[in-house]
Amino acid sequence: MLQAYVGPLILLSLGAGIGLLLVYAPTLLAPRRPLPQKMVPYESGMDPVGTTRQRFSVHYYKVAMLFTVFDVELALMYPWVIFFREDPSWALLLFISFTGVLAVGYVYLLRTGVFDWSRKEL
Amino acid sequence: MPIVFWLTLGGLLAVFFTLAAYATLAERKISAYIQDRVGPNRVGPKGLLQPLADVLKLVFKEAFQPSSTYRLLQIAAPVLMVALAMGAVAILPLSPHLRLFDGSIGLLYLLGVLSMGVYGISLAGWATGSKYSLLGGLRSGAQMISYELALGLALLSVLLLTSFLLPDANPLAPQAIVEAQRQGWFVFLNPIGFLVYVVAAFAETNRAPFDLVEAEQELVGGYHTEYSAIRFGAFFVAEYMNMITASALIATFFWGGYLGPFESWVGVSGWPIVWQNVWGVSWLLLKTLFWAFVFIWVRWTLPRFRYDQLMRIGWKVLLPLGIANLATLAGILLLIS
């Protein structure tokens, strides 16, 4: 049973190994000449203004929350696909009622403008 | 593990690395010819050793980290990206008799690996403390999760067809998806699902026209602005690995994978197993190369979307289209049965 996962496991760990090798190669092979100017984050040649890690648009959080909702809905559909071949008509009815409920929420989201990102709508 | 497994693993790795390395050269050559230039032609015959030269150059360059960096996180991001890029390729069935992953959860594993990719990019954007990086990482996070829904819906339609065509098989195994296409490639049976999947795959790999993450004109380098030397190279490698994997997945899910055209007419199933394998692997390779070419072709032909357009397409077009396609497909299958 677990033998089936040997292939992916080898590939994943090999990938991590190669990644580590690439990331640490410069420590061994490359020169190091740190200068104060070089250690400043790039901001088109200007001195950086303020710090980077501050508040950013709440819109990203909203998208992340919606993603969670819709992804759970997707996860529910995988068993549904398997169920479909056992009782297609009942399954289709379930699908329509399920997405019907979902559609109400989706239309509400559309109207609140969560999916609009242009300047004047924000 | 049997010897065939190790041979398959070795062969897959050799081909995959070669493809990923030469995809970088192919991108430069094809873009050059599209723009009526010649492209790199100095290193080796016709520039064929260019990828090697790039790696050698990058390895010996200084890799500095700005003082505002979370060092460990900044290093972890490229490692994660490369590992995930290699992990996804494991589920590809290479021929009727060759595959690395025999598990029953092939597709769930694939979806897991694909969605982990968001972490690599947002981590890289967050860790360096550069504004361009942060914006690139944020955009990428929002973009990838938005298009993941469309990707999942398109995959669901593939699963639905598979479980209908092969009632005894486990539709989550990639092998079953390809075998089901003996009755017709899914690009013909499920054209809308195919379109949704291709668009979502372009967005998931952050390739043009969805490469907002690293839009040079506004974000400099995007999430890898503060990466230098081979640490930048690691992202580069991961990106091209992802492109090759995405091409192979499109081929597997919609273009019949290792199946050639007129398979039953040619009578492949009567051949010795070795020749069946050669036949299957060749077709898969051919289709992968074709799709890799399309990825590059699109990048140098189409202009980039604006961010609000990108989100609109993801949420207002692809998501409803994916659900409608699923419902229509289920209705048609119900009528047939």
CSV table of C-alpha atoms in Angstrom, one decimal:
chain,number,residue,atom,x,y,z
A,1,MET,CA,0.0,0.0,0.0
A,2,LEU,CA,2.6,2.5,1.1
A,3,GLN,CA,4.8,1.3,-1.7
A,4,ALA,CA,2.7,3.2,-4.1
A,5,TYR,CA,3.9,6.5,-2.6
A,6,VAL,CA,7.6,5.7,-3.1
A,7,GLY,CA,7.8,7.4,-6.5
A,8,PRO,CA,6.3,10.8,-5.5
A,9,LEU,CA,8.3,10.7,-2.2
A,10,ILE,CA,11.6,10.2,-4.1
A,11,LEU,CA,10.8,12.9,-6.6
A,12,LEU,CA,9.8,15.4,-3.8
A,13,SER,CA,12.9,14.7,-1.7
A,14,LEU,CA,15.1,14.8,-4.8
A,15,GLY,CA,13.6,18.2,-5.7
A,16,ALA,CA,14.2,19.5,-2.2
A,17,GLY,CA,17.8,18.2,-2.4
A,18,ILE,CA,18.4,19.9,-5.7
A,19,GLY,CA,16.8,23.1,-4.3
A,20,LEU,CA,19.1,23.1,-1.3
A,21,LEU,CA,22.1,22.4,-3.5
A,22,LEU,CA,21.2,25.4,-5.7
A,23,VAL,CA,20.5,27.7,-2.7
A,24,TYR,CA,23.7,26.9,-0.9
A,25,ALA,CA,26.0,26.8,-3.9
A,26,PRO,CA,26.8,30.5,-3.8
A,27,THR,CA,27.8,30.2,-0.1
A,28,LEU,CA,30.6,27.8,-1.2
A,29,LEU,CA,31.5,29.0,-4.6
A,30,ALA,CA,30.6,32.7,-5.0
A,31,PRO,CA,32.4,35.8,-3.7
A,32,ARG,CA,30.9,37.8,-0.8
A,33,ARG,CA,31.4,41.6,-0.9
A,34,PRO,CA,28.6,43.1,1.2
A,35,LEU,CA,28.3,46.9,0.9
A,36,PRO,CA,25.8,49.0,2.7
A,37,GLN,CA,24.3,50.2,-0.5
A,38,LYS,CA,23.9,46.6,-1.8
A,39,MET,CA,22.0,45.5,1.4
A,40,VAL,CA,19.2,48.0,0.8
A,41,PRO,CA,16.0,46.5,-0.7
A,42,TYR,CA,15.6,47.6,-4.3
A,43,GLU,CA,13.3,50.5,-4.9
A,44,SER,CA,14.3,51.8,-8.4
A,45,GLY,CA,17.5,53.3,-7.1
A,46,MET,CA,15.9,55.5,-4.5
A,47,ASP,CA,16.3,55.1,-0.8
A,48,PRO,CA,13.4,53.0,0.4
A,49,VAL,CA,10.5,55.0,1.7
A,50,GLY,CA,9.0,53.6,5.0
A,51,THR,CA,8.9,49.9,5.7
A,52,THR,CA,7.4,47.2,3.5
A,53,ARG,CA,5.6,45.1,6.0
A,54,GLN,CA,2.6,47.2,6.7
A,55,ARG,CA,-1.1,47.0,5.9
A,56,PHE,CA,-2.2,46.1,2.4
A,57,SER,CA,-5.5,46.1,0.6
A,58,VAL,CA,-8.3,44.3,2.4
A,59,HIS,CA,-9.4,43.0,-1.0
A,60,TYR,CA,-6.8,40.2,-0.9
A,61,TYR,CA,-8.2,38.9,2.4
A,62,LYS,CA,-11.7,38.9,0.9
A,63,VAL,CA,-10.5,36.8,-2.0
A,64,ALA,CA,-8.7,34.4,0.3
A,65,MET,CA,-11.9,33.9,2.3
A,66,LEU,CA,-14.0,33.4,-0.8
A,67,PHE,CA,-11.5,30.9,-2.0
A,68,THR,CA,-11.9,28.9,1.2
A,69,VAL,CA,-15.7,28.8,0.7
A,70,PHE,CA,-15.5,27.7,-2.9
A,71,ASP,CA,-12.7,25.2,-2.4
A,72,VAL,CA,-14.7,23.4,0.3
A,73,GLU,CA,-17.6,23.3,-2.2
A,74,LEU,CA,-15.2,21.8,-4.8
A,75,ALA,CA,-14.0,19.2,-2.2
A,76,LEU,CA,-17.6,18.2,-1.7
A,77,MET,CA,-18.0,17.5,-5.4
A,78,TYR,CA,-15.3,14.8,-5.6
A,79,PRO,CA,-17.4,12.2,-3.8
A,80,TRP,CA,-20.3,13.4,-5.9
A,81,VAL,CA,-18.5,12.4,-9.1
A,82,ILE,CA,-18.1,8.9,-7.7
A,83,PHE,CA,-21.7,8.8,-6.6
A,84,PHE,CA,-22.9,9.9,-10.1
A,85,ARG,CA,-22.3,6.6,-11.7
A,86,GLU,CA,-24.4,4.8,-9.1
A,87,ASP,CA,-27.5,6.9,-9.4
A,88,PRO,CA,-27.2,9.6,-12.1
A,89,SER,CA,-30.6,11.2,-11.9
A,90,TRP,CA,-30.6,11.6,-8.1
A,91,ALA,CA,-27.0,12.8,-8.3
A,92,LEU,CA,-27.9,15.5,-10.9
A,93,LEU,CA,-30.8,16.6,-8.8
A,94,LEU,CA,-28.5,16.9,-5.8
A,95,PHE,CA,-26.0,18.9,-8.0
A,96,ILE,CA,-28.6,21.3,-9.2
A,97,SER,CA,-30.0,22.0,-5.7
A,98,PHE,CA,-26.5,22.3,-4.3
A,99,THR,CA,-25.3,24.8,-6.9
A,100,GLY,CA,-28.6,26.6,-6.7
A,101,VAL,CA,-27.9,27.4,-3.0
A,102,LEU,CA,-24.4,28.3,-4.0
A,103,ALA,CA,-25.6,30.6,-6.9
A,104,VAL,CA,-27.6,32.7,-4.4
A,105,GLY,CA,-24.5,33.4,-2.5
A,106,TYR,CA,-22.5,33.9,-5.7
A,107,VAL,CA,-25.0,36.5,-7.0
A,108,TYR,CA,-24.9,38.3,-3.6
A,109,LEU,CA,-21.1,38.4,-3.9
A,110,LEU,CA,-21.3,39.8,-7.4
A,111,ARG,CA,-23.6,42.6,-6.3
A,112,THR,CA,-21.3,43.5,-3.4
A,113,GLY,CA,-18.5,43.9,-6.0
A,114,VAL,CA,-15.9,41.7,-4.4
A,115,PHE,CA,-14.8,40.6,-7.8
A,116,ASP,CA,-14.2,44.1,-9.1
A,117,TRP,CA,-10.7,45.3,-8.8
A,118,SER,CA,-10.6,48.5,-10.8
A,119,ARG,CA,-9.8,51.7,-9.1
A,120,LYS,CA,-13.1,53.5,-9.1
A,121,GLU,CA,-15.0,50.5,-7.7
A,122,LEU,CA,-12.7,50.0,-4.7
B,1,MET,CA,10.9,-2.0,-5.7
B,2,PRO,CA,11.2,-3.8,-9.1
B,3,ILE,CA,14.0,-2.8,-11.5
B,4,VAL,CA,11.4,-1.5,-13.9
B,5,PHE,CA,10.5,1.1,-11.4
B,6,TRP,CA,14.0,2.4,-11.0
B,7,LEU,CA,14.5,2.4,-14.8
B,8,THR,CA,11.3,4.4,-15.2
B,9,LEU,CA,12.3,6.8,-12.5
B,10,GLY,CA,15.8,7.4,-14.1
B,11,GLY,CA,14.4,7.8,-17.6
B,12,LEU,CA,11.7,10.2,-16.4
B,13,LEU,CA,14.2,12.3,-14.5
B,14,ALA,CA,16.6,12.4,-17.4
B,15,VAL,CA,14.0,13.5,-19.9
B,16,PHE,CA,12.4,15.9,-17.5
B,17,PHE,CA,15.6,17.7,-16.6
B,18,THR,CA,16.6,17.9,-20.3
B,19,LEU,CA,13.3,19.3,-21.2
B,20,ALA,CA,13.3,21.8,-18.4
B,21,ALA,CA,16.8,23.0,-19.2
B,22,TYR,CA,16.2,23.2,-22.9
B,23,ALA,CA,12.8,24.9,-22.4
B,24,THR,CA,14.8,27.9,-21.3
B,25,LEU,CA,16.8,27.9,-24.5
B,26,ALA,CA,13.7,27.1,-26.6
B,27,GLU,CA,12.0,30.1,-25.0
B,28,ARG,CA,14.8,32.4,-26.1
B,29,LYS,CA,15.1,30.9,-29.5
B,30,ILE,CA,11.4,30.9,-30.3
B,31,SER,CA,10.9,34.4,-29.0
B,32,ALA,CA,13.9,35.5,-31.1
B,33,TYR,CA,12.4,34.0,-34.3
B,34,ILE,CA,9.0,35.5,-33.5
B,35,GLN,CA,10.6,38.9,-33.2
B,36,ASP,CA,12.8,38.3,-36.3
B,37,ARG,CA,16.0,37.9,-34.4
B,38,VAL,CA,18.4,34.9,-34.2
B,39,GLY,CA,18.6,34.3,-30.5
B,40,PRO,CA,21.6,32.8,-28.5
B,41,ASN,CA,24.0,31.1,-31.0
B,42,ARG,CA,27.4,31.6,-29.5
B,43,VAL,CA,27.8,28.8,-26.8
B,44,GLY,CA,28.2,25.5,-28.6
B,45,PRO,CA,26.8,24.6,-32.0
B,46,LYS,CA,23.7,26.8,-32.6
B,47,GLY,CA,23.8,27.9,-29.0
B,48,LEU,CA,22.9,24.4,-27.7
B,49,LEU,CA,25.1,24.6,-24.7
B,50,GLN,CA,23.5,27.9,-23.5
B,51,PRO,CA,21.6,26.4,-20.5
B,52,LEU,CA,24.9,24.9,-19.2
B,53,ALA,CA,26.6,28.2,-19.5
B,54,ASP,CA,23.8,30.0,-17.7
B,55,VAL,CA,24.0,27.6,-14.8
B,56,LEU,CA,27.7,27.9,-14.5
B,57,LYS,CA,27.6,31.7,-14.6
B,58,LEU,CA,24.8,31.9,-12.0
B,59,VAL,CA,26.6,29.5,-9.6
B,60,PHE,CA,29.6,31.7,-9.4
B,61,LYS,CA,27.8,35.0,-8.8
B,62,GLU,CA,27.3,36.6,-5.4
B,63,ALA,CA,24.0,35.8,-3.7
B,64,PHE,CA,23.3,38.7,-1.4
B,65,GLN,CA,20.3,39.1,0.9
B,66,PRO,CA,19.1,42.6,1.7
B,67,SER,CA,19.3,43.6,5.4
B,68,SER,CA,15.5,43.5,5.7
B,69,THR,CA,15.3,39.8,4.8
B,70,TYR,CA,14.1,36.9,6.9
B,71,ARG,CA,17.0,34.8,5.8
B,72,LEU,CA,15.6,31.4,6.5
B,73,LEU,CA,12.3,32.1,4.8
B,74,GLN,CA,14.0,33.6,1.8
B,75,ILE,CA,16.1,30.5,1.3
B,76,ALA,CA,13.2,28.1,2.0
B,77,ALA,CA,11.0,29.6,-0.8
B,78,PRO,CA,13.1,28.4,-3.9
B,79,VAL,CA,13.7,25.0,-2.3
B,80,LEU,CA,9.9,24.6,-1.9
B,81,MET,CA,9.3,25.7,-5.4
B,82,VAL,CA,11.8,23.2,-6.9
B,83,ALA,CA,10.6,20.3,-4.7
B,84,LEU,CA,6.9,20.9,-5.7
B,85,ALA,CA,7.8,21.3,-9.4
B,86,MET,CA,9.4,17.9,-9.3
B,87,GLY,CA,6.8,16.3,-7.1
B,88,ALA,CA,3.9,17.0,-9.5
B,89,VAL,CA,5.5,15.1,-12.4
B,90,ALA,CA,5.2,11.8,-10.4
B,91,ILE,CA,1.6,11.1,-11.3
B,92,LEU,CA,2.0,11.0,-15.1
B,93,PRO,CA,1.2,7.6,-16.6
B,94,LEU,CA,3.9,7.1,-19.2
B,95,SER,CA,2.5,4.2,-21.1
B,96,PRO,CA,-0.1,1.4,-20.4
B,97,HIS,CA,2.6,-0.4,-18.4
B,98,LEU,CA,4.8,2.3,-17.1
B,99,ARG,CA,4.0,4.6,-14.2
B,100,LEU,CA,5.7,5.8,-11.0
B,101,PHE,CA,2.6,6.3,-8.9
B,102,ASP,CA,0.1,3.5,-8.5
B,103,GLY,CA,-1.9,5.0,-5.7
B,104,SER,CA,-5.6,5.5,-5.7
B,105,ILE,CA,-5.4,9.2,-5.0
B,106,GLY,CA,-3.4,10.4,-7.9
B,107,LEU,CA,-5.5,13.5,-8.7
B,108,LEU,CA,-5.9,14.6,-5.1
B,109,TYR,CA,-2.1,14.4,-4.7
B,110,LEU,CA,-1.7,16.5,-7.8
B,111,LEU,CA,-4.1,19.1,-6.6
B,112,GLY,CA,-2.3,19.3,-3.3
B,113,VAL,CA,1.1,19.8,-4.9
B,114,LEU,CA,-0.3,22.4,-7.3
B,115,SER,CA,-1.9,24.5,-4.5
B,116,MET,CA,1.2,24.3,-2.4
B,117,GLY,CA,2.9,26.4,-5.1
B,118,VAL,CA,1.2,29.5,-3.8
B,119,TYR,CA,3.3,29.2,-0.6
B,120,GLY,CA,6.6,29.3,-2.4
B,121,ILE,CA,5.8,32.5,-4.3
B,122,SER,CA,4.1,34.4,-1.5
B,123,LEU,CA,6.9,33.4,0.9
B,124,ALA,CA,9.5,34.7,-1.5
B,125,GLY,CA,7.5,37.9,-1.8
B,126,TRP,CA,7.1,38.3,1.9
B,127,ALA,CA,10.6,37.3,3.1
B,128,THR,CA,12.8,39.9,1.3
B,129,GLY,CA,11.1,43.0,2.6
B,130,SER,CA,11.1,44.7,-0.8
B,131,LYS,CA,7.9,46.4,-1.9
B,132,TYR,CA,8.1,45.0,-5.4
B,133,SER,CA,8.5,41.5,-4.1
B,134,LEU,CA,5.6,41.9,-1.7
B,135,LEU,CA,3.2,43.2,-4.3
B,136,GLY,CA,4.3,40.4,-6.7
B,137,GLY,CA,3.8,37.8,-4.0
B,138,LEU,CA,0.4,39.1,-3.0
B,139,ARG,CA,-0.9,39.3,-6.6
B,140,SER,CA,0.3,35.8,-7.2
B,141,GLY,CA,-1.4,34.5,-4.1
B,142,ALA,CA,-4.7,36.0,-5.1
B,143,GLN,CA,-4.3,34.9,-8.7
B,144,MET,CA,-3.4,31.3,-8.0
B,145,ILE,CA,-6.1,30.6,-5.6
B,146,SER,CA,-8.7,32.2,-7.9
B,147,TYR,CA,-7.7,30.1,-10.8
B,148,GLU,CA,-7.3,27.0,-8.7
B,149,LEU,CA,-11.1,26.8,-8.5
B,150,ALA,CA,-11.5,26.8,-12.3
B,151,LEU,CA,-8.7,24.2,-12.5
B,152,GLY,CA,-10.5,22.0,-10.0
B,153,LEU,CA,-13.8,22.3,-11.8
B,154,ALA,CA,-12.2,21.4,-15.1
B,155,LEU,CA,-10.6,18.4,-13.5
B,156,LEU,CA,-14.0,17.4,-12.0
B,157,SER,CA,-15.5,17.3,-15.5
B,158,VAL,CA,-12.6,15.0,-16.5
B,159,LEU,CA,-13.3,12.8,-13.5
B,160,LEU,CA,-17.0,12.7,-14.3
B,161,LEU,CA,-16.3,11.5,-17.9
B,162,THR,CA,-13.8,8.9,-16.7
B,163,SER,CA,-16.1,7.4,-14.1
B,164,PHE,CA,-18.9,7.2,-16.6
B,165,LEU,CA,-16.8,5.6,-19.4
B,166,LEU,CA,-15.0,3.2,-17.1
B,167,PRO,CA,-17.5,2.3,-14.4
B,168,ASP,CA,-15.2,-0.2,-12.8
B,169,ALA,CA,-12.1,1.9,-12.5
B,170,ASN,CA,-11.1,4.4,-9.9
B,171,PRO,CA,-11.4,7.7,-11.7
B,172,LEU,CA,-8.9,9.4,-9.4
B,173,ALA,CA,-6.1,7.3,-10.8
B,174,PRO,CA,-4.5,9.2,-13.7
B,175,GLN,CA,-4.1,5.8,-15.5
B,176,ALA,CA,-7.9,5.4,-15.6
B,177,ILE,CA,-8.3,8.9,-17.1
B,178,VAL,CA,-6.0,8.0,-20.0
B,179,GLU,CA,-7.6,4.6,-20.5
B,180,ALA,CA,-11.0,6.2,-20.7
B,181,GLN,CA,-9.8,8.3,-23.6
B,182,ARG,CA,-9.6,5.2,-25.7
B,183,GLN,CA,-13.2,5.9,-26.5
B,184,GLY,CA,-12.5,9.5,-27.5
B,185,TRP,CA,-10.0,12.1,-26.4
B,186,PHE,CA,-11.5,14.4,-23.8
B,187,VAL,CA,-10.7,17.5,-25.8
B,188,PHE,CA,-13.5,16.4,-28.2
B,189,LEU,CA,-15.9,15.0,-25.5
B,190,ASN,CA,-15.4,18.0,-23.2
B,191,PRO,CA,-14.2,21.0,-25.2
B,192,ILE,CA,-15.4,23.6,-22.7
B,193,GLY,CA,-13.7,21.8,-19.8
B,194,PHE,CA,-10.6,21.7,-21.9
B,195,LEU,CA,-10.7,25.5,-22.5
B,196,VAL,CA,-11.2,26.2,-18.8
B,197,TYR,CA,-8.4,23.9,-17.9
B,198,VAL,CA,-5.9,25.4,-20.4
B,199,VAL,CA,-6.6,29.0,-19.3
B,200,ALA,CA,-6.4,28.0,-15.6
B,201,ALA,CA,-3.1,26.1,-16.3
B,202,PHE,CA,-1.6,29.2,-17.8
B,203,ALA,CA,-2.6,31.2,-14.8
B,204,GLU,CA,-1.4,28.6,-12.3
B,205,THR,CA,2.1,28.5,-13.9
B,206,ASN,CA,2.2,32.3,-13.9
B,207,ARG,CA,2.9,32.4,-17.6
B,208,ALA,CA,1.8,35.1,-19.9
B,209,PRO,CA,-0.8,36.5,-20.5
B,210,PHE,CA,-1.3,35.9,-16.7
B,211,ASP,CA,2.3,36.8,-15.6
B,212,LEU,CA,1.1,39.8,-13.5
B,213,VAL,CA,3.3,38.4,-10.8
B,214,GLU,CA,6.4,39.6,-12.5
B,215,ALA,CA,5.1,42.3,-14.8
B,216,GLU,CA,8.4,44.0,-15.5
B,217,GLN,CA,7.0,47.4,-16.3
B,218,GLU,CA,5.3,47.8,-12.9
B,219,LEU,CA,6.9,45.3,-10.5
B,220,VAL,CA,10.5,45.0,-11.8
B,221,GLY,CA,11.1,41.3,-11.1
B,222,GLY,CA,8.0,40.7,-9.0
B,223,TYR,CA,8.5,38.2,-6.2
B,224,HIS,CA,12.1,37.4,-7.2
B,225,THR,CA,13.3,41.0,-7.3
B,226,GLU,CA,15.7,40.5,-4.4
B,227,TYR,CA,17.0,37.1,-5.5
B,228,SER,CA,20.3,36.9,-7.2
B,229,ALA,CA,22.7,34.3,-8.6
B,230,ILE,CA,21.6,30.7,-8.6
B,231,ARG,CA,18.8,31.4,-6.0
B,232,PHE,CA,17.1,33.3,-8.8
B,233,GLY,CA,18.1,30.5,-11.0
B,234,ALA,CA,16.2,28.0,-8.8
B,235,PHE,CA,13.0,30.0,-9.4
B,236,PHE,CA,13.7,30.0,-13.0
B,237,VAL,CA,14.3,26.3,-13.1
B,238,ALA,CA,11.1,25.7,-11.1
B,239,GLU,CA,9.1,27.9,-13.5
B,240,TYR,CA,10.2,25.9,-16.6
B,241,MET,CA,9.7,22.6,-14.8
B,242,ASN,CA,6.2,23.7,-14.0
B,243,MET,CA,5.6,24.6,-17.6
B,244,ILE,CA,6.7,21.2,-18.8
B,245,THR,CA,4.6,19.5,-16.2
B,246,ALA,CA,1.6,21.6,-17.1
B,247,SER,CA,2.0,20.7,-20.8
B,248,ALA,CA,2.3,17.0,-19.9
B,249,LEU,CA,-0.9,17.3,-17.7
B,250,ILE,CA,-2.9,19.0,-20.5
B,251,ALA,CA,-1.7,16.2,-22.8
B,252,THR,CA,-2.7,13.5,-20.2
B,253,PHE,CA,-6.1,14.8,-19.2
B,254,PHE,CA,-7.4,16.0,-22.6
B,255,TRP,CA,-5.2,14.9,-25.5
B,256,GLY,CA,-5.1,11.2,-24.7
B,257,GLY,CA,-1.8,11.0,-22.8
B,258,TYR,CA,0.2,8.1,-24.1
B,259,LEU,CA,-2.5,7.1,-26.6
B,260,GLY,CA,-1.6,7.7,-30.2
B,261,PRO,CA,-4.3,8.4,-32.8
B,262,PHE,CA,-6.0,5.4,-34.4
B,263,GLU,CA,-4.6,3.2,-31.6
B,264,SER,CA,-6.9,0.3,-32.2
B,265,TRP,CA,-6.5,0.5,-36.0
B,266,VAL,CA,-2.7,0.3,-35.7
B,267,GLY,CA,-3.2,-2.6,-33.3
B,268,VAL,CA,-0.8,-1.5,-30.6
B,269,SER,CA,-2.2,-3.7,-27.9
B,270,GLY,CA,-0.9,-6.8,-29.8
B,271,TRP,CA,2.7,-5.6,-29.8
B,272,PRO,CA,5.4,-6.7,-27.4
B,273,ILE,CA,5.3,-4.7,-24.2
B,274,VAL,CA,8.6,-2.9,-24.9
B,275,TRP,CA,7.3,-1.5,-28.2
B,276,GLN,CA,4.0,-0.6,-26.5
B,277,ASN,CA,6.1,1.4,-24.0
B,278,VAL,CA,8.1,3.1,-26.7
B,279,TRP,CA,5.0,4.0,-28.6
B,280,GLY,CA,3.2,5.4,-25.5
B,281,VAL,CA,6.2,7.4,-24.2
B,282,SER,CA,6.8,8.8,-27.7
B,283,TRP,CA,3.3,10.1,-28.0
B,284,LEU,CA,3.3,11.6,-24.6
B,285,LEU,CA,6.6,13.3,-25.3
B,286,LEU,CA,5.4,14.6,-28.6
B,287,LYS,CA,2.2,16.1,-27.1
B,288,THR,CA,4.2,17.6,-24.2
B,289,LEU,CA,6.6,19.2,-26.6
B,290,PHE,CA,3.7,20.6,-28.6
B,291,TRP,CA,2.1,22.1,-25.5
B,292,ALA,CA,5.3,23.5,-24.3
B,293,PHE,CA,5.7,25.2,-27.6
B,294,VAL,CA,2.1,26.6,-27.3
B,295,PHE,CA,3.0,28.0,-23.8
B,296,ILE,CA,6.0,29.8,-25.3
B,297,TRP,CA,4.2,30.9,-28.4
B,298,VAL,CA,1.4,32.5,-26.3
B,299,ARG,CA,3.8,34.3,-24.1
B,300,TRP,CA,5.4,36.1,-27.1
B,301,THR,CA,2.1,36.8,-28.9
B,302,LEU,CA,-0.5,38.0,-26.4
B,303,PRO,CA,-0.3,41.1,-24.3
B,304,ARG,CA,-0.6,40.8,-20.6
B,305,PHE,CA,-4.0,41.2,-18.8
B,306,ARG,CA,-4.6,44.1,-16.3
B,307,TYR,CA,-5.1,42.9,-12.8
B,308,ASP,CA,-8.8,43.7,-12.6
B,309,GLN,CA,-9.4,41.9,-15.9
B,310,LEU,CA,-7.5,38.9,-14.5
B,311,MET,CA,-9.7,38.7,-11.5
B,312,ARG,CA,-12.8,39.2,-13.5
B,313,ILE,CA,-12.0,36.4,-15.9
B,314,GLY,CA,-11.2,34.1,-13.0
B,315,TRP,CA,-14.3,34.7,-10.9
B,316,LYS,CA,-16.9,36.0,-13.3
B,317,VAL,CA,-16.2,33.9,-16.4
B,318,LEU,CA,-14.2,30.7,-15.6
B,319,LEU,CA,-15.9,29.8,-12.4
B,320,PRO,CA,-19.5,29.9,-13.7
B,321,LEU,CA,-18.4,28.4,-16.9
B,322,GLY,CA,-16.8,25.5,-15.1
B,323,ILE,CA,-19.9,24.8,-13.0
B,324,ALA,CA,-22.2,25.2,-16.1
B,325,ASN,CA,-20.0,22.8,-18.0
B,326,LEU,CA,-20.1,20.3,-15.2
B,327,ALA,CA,-23.9,20.5,-15.0
B,328,THR,CA,-24.3,20.2,-18.8
B,329,LEU,CA,-22.0,17.2,-18.9
B,330,ALA,CA,-23.8,15.5,-16.1
B,331,GLY,CA,-27.1,16.1,-17.9
B,332,ILE,CA,-25.8,14.7,-21.2
B,333,LEU,CA,-24.4,11.6,-19.5
B,334,LEU,CA,-27.8,11.1,-17.8
B,335,LEU,CA,-29.6,11.2,-21.1
B,336,ILE,CA,-27.1,8.7,-22.6
B,337,SER,CA,-27.4,6.3,-19.8
